[in-house]
PDB file of C-alpha atoms in Angstrom:
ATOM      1  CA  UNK M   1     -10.097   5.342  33.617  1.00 65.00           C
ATOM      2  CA  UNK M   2     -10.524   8.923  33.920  1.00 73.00           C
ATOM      3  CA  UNK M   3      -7.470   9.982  35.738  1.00 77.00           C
ATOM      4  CA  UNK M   4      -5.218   7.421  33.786  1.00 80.00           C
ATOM      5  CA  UNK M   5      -6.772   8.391  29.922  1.00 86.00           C
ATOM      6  CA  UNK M   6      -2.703   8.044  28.477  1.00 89.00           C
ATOM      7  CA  UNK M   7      -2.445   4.693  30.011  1.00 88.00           C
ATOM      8  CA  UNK M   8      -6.266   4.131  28.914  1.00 88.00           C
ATOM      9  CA  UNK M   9      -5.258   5.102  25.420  1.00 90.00           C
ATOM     10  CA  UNK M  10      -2.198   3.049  24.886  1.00 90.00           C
ATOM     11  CA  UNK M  11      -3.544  -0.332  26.240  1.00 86.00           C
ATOM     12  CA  UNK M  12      -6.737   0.842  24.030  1.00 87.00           C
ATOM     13  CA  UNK M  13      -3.957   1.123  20.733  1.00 88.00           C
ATOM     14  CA  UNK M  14      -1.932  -2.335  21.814  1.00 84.00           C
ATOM     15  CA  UNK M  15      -5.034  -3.880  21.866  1.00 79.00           C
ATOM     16  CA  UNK M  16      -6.423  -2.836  18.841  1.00 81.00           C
ATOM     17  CA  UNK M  17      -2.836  -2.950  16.783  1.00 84.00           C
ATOM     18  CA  UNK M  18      -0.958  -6.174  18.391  1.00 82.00           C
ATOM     19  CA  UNK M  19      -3.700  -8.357  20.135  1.00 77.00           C
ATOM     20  CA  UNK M  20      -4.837 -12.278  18.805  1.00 85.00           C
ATOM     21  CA  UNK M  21      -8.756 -11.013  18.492  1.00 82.00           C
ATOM     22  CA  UNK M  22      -9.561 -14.473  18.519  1.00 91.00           C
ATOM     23  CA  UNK M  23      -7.352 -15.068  21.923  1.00 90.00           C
ATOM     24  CA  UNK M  24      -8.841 -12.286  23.573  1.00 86.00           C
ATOM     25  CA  UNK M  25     -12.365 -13.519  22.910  1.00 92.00           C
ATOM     26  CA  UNK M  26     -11.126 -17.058  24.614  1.00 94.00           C
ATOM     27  CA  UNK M  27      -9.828 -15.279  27.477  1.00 92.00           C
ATOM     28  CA  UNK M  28     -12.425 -12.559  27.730  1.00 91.00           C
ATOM     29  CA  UNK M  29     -14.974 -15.864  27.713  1.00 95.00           C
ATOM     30  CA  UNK M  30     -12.596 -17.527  30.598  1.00 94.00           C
ATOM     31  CA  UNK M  31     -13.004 -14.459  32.837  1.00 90.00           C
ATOM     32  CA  UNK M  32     -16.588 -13.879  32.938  1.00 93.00           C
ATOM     33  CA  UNK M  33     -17.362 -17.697  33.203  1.00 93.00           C
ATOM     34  CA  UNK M  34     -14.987 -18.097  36.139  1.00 86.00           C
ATOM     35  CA  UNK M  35     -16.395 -19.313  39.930  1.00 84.00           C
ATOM     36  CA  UNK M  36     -16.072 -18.577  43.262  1.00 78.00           C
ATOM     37  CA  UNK M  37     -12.822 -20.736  44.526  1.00 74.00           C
ATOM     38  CA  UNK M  38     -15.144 -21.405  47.721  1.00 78.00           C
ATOM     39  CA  UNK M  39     -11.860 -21.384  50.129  1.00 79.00           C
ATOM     40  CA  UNK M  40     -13.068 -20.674  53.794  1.00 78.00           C
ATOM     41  CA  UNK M  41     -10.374 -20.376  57.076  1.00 79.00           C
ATOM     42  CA  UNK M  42     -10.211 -23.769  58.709  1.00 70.00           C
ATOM     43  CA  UNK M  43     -12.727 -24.199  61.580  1.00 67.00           C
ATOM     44  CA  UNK M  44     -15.232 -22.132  59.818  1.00 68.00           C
ATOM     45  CA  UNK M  45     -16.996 -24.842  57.726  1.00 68.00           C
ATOM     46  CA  UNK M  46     -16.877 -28.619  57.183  1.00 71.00           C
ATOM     47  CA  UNK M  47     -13.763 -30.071  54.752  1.00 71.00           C
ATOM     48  CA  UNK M  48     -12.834 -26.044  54.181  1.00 71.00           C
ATOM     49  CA  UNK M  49     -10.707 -25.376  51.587  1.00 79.00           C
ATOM     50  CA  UNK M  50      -7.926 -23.084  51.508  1.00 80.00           C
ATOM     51  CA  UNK M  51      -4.600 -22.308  50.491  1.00 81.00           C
ATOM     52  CA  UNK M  52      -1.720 -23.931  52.835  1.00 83.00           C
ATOM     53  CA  UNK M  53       0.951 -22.562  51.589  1.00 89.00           C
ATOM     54  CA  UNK M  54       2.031 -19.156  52.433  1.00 92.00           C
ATOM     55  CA  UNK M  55       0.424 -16.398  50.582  1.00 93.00           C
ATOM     56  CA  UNK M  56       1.056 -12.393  50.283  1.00 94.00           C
ATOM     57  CA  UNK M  57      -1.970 -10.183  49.557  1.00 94.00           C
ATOM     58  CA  UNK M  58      -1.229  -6.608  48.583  1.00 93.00           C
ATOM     59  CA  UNK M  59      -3.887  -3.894  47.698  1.00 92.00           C
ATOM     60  CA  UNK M  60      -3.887   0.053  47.223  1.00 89.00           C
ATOM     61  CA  UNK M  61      -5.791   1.948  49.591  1.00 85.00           C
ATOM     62  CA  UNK M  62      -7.779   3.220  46.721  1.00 84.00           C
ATOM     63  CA  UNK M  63      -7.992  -0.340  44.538  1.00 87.00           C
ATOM     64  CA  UNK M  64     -11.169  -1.325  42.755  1.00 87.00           C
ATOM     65  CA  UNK M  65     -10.416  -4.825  44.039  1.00 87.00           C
ATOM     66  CA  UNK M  66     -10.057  -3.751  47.664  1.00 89.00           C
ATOM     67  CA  UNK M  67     -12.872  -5.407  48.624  1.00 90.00           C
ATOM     68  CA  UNK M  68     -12.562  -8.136  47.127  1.00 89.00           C
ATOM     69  CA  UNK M  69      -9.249  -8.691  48.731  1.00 91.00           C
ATOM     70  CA  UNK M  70      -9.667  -7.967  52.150  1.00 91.00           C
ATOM     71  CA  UNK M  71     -12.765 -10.833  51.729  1.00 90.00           C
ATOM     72  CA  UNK M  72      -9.887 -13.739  50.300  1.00 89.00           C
ATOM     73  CA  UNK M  73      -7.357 -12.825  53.428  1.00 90.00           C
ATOM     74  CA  UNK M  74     -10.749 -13.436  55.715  1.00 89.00           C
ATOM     75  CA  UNK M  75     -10.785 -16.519  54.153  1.00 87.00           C
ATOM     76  CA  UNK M  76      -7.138 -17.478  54.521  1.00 89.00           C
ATOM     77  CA  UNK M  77      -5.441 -18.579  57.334  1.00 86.00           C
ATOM     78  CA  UNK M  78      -3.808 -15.679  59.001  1.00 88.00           C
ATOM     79  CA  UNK M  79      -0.719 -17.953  60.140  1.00 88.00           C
ATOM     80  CA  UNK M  80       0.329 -18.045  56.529  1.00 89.00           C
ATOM     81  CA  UNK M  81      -1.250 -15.067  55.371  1.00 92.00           C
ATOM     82  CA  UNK M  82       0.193 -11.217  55.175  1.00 93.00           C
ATOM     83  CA  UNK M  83      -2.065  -8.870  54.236  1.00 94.00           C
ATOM     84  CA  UNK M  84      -0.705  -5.409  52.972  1.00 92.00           C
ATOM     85  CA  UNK M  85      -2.636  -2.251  52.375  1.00 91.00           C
ATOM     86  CA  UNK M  86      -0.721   0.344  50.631  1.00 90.00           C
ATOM     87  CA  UNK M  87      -1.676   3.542  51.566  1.00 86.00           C
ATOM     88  CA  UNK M  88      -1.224   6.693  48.802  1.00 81.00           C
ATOM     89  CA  UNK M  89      -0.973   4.512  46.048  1.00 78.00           C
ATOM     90  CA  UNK M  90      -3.906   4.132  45.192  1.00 77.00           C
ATOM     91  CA  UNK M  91      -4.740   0.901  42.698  1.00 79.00           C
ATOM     92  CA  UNK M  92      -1.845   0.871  41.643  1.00 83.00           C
ATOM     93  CA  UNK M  93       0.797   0.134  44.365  1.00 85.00           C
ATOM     94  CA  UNK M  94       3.706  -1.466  41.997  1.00 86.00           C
ATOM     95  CA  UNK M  95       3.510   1.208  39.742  1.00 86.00           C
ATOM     96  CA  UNK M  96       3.302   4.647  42.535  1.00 86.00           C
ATOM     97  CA  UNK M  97       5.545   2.928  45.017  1.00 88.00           C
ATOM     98  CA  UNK M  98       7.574   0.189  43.171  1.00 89.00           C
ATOM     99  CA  UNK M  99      10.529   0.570  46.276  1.00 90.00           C
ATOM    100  CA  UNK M 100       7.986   0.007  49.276  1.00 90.00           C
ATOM    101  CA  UNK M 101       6.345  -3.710  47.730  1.00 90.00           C
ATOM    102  CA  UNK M 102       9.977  -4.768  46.912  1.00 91.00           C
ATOM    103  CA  UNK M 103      10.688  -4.004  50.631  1.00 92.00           C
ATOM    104  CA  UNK M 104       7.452  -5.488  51.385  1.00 91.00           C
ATOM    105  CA  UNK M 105       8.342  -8.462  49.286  1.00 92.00           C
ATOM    106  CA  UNK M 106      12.001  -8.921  50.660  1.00 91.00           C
ATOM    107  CA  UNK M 107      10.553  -9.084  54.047  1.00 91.00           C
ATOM    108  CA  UNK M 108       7.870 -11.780  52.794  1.00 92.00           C
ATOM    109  CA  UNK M 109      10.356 -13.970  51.532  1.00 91.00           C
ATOM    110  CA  UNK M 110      12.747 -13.057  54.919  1.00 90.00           C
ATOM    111  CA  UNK M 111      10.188 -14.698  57.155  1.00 87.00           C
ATOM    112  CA  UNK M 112       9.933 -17.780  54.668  1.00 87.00           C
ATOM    113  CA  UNK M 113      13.336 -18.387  55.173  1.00 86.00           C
ATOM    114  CA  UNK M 114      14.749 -17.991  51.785  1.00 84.00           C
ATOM    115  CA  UNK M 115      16.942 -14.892  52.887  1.00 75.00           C
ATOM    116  CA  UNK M 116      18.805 -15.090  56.285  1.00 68.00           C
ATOM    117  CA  UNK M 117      20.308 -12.031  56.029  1.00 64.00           C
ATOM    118  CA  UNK M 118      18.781  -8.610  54.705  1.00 58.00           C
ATOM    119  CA  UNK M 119      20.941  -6.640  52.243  1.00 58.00           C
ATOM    120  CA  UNK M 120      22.176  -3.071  52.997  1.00 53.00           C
TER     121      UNK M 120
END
């Protein structure tokens, strides 16, 4: 919040000006009443739950979440999983380095097979 006060400001002024108050009290009630998804890697605990299909986690090297991401790709299975730290971009990778996720993203979707060939 402090080194971002303009984009602070202006979500503060959307908010305020443009926002369904009653909406944002549903959601804001959703978020803090949401659970654990209780996923675990397979072979790690009985009936484990997790996600089969593949998945791309990406993170800043400087993201509040950080932690909490690199503890859902432990829980994933790392045959489907990629797991990309940004570095320099702090929490904010799409936004400081929108050219190295799509790269990041091209080459996700490469090794899914929905692009055989990479364009120049």
């Amino acid at each position: 919040m402090v080194s971002n006060t303009e984009l602070v400001q202006s979500y503060r002024q959307q908010i305020t000006n443009s926002i369904n108050h009653h909406n944002l009290q549903l959601f804001w009630n959703m978020y803090n009443s949401r659970r654990d998804l209780e996923m675990n890697r397979g072979g790690t605990a009985i009936n484990a739950k997790t996600l089969k299909c593949p998945v791309m986690l990406v993170v800043g090297d400087n993201a509040p979440a950080e932690e909490g991401v690199v503890e859902c790709n432990s829980k994933l299975d790392p045959t489907n999983t990629t797991f990309l730290k940004m570095a320099d971009s702090g929490g904010l990778p799409q936004l400081t380095q929108p050219g190295k996720l799509t790269e990041a993203f091209k080459y996700f979707l490469q090794g899914m097979g929905y692009s055989k060939y990479p364009q120049l």
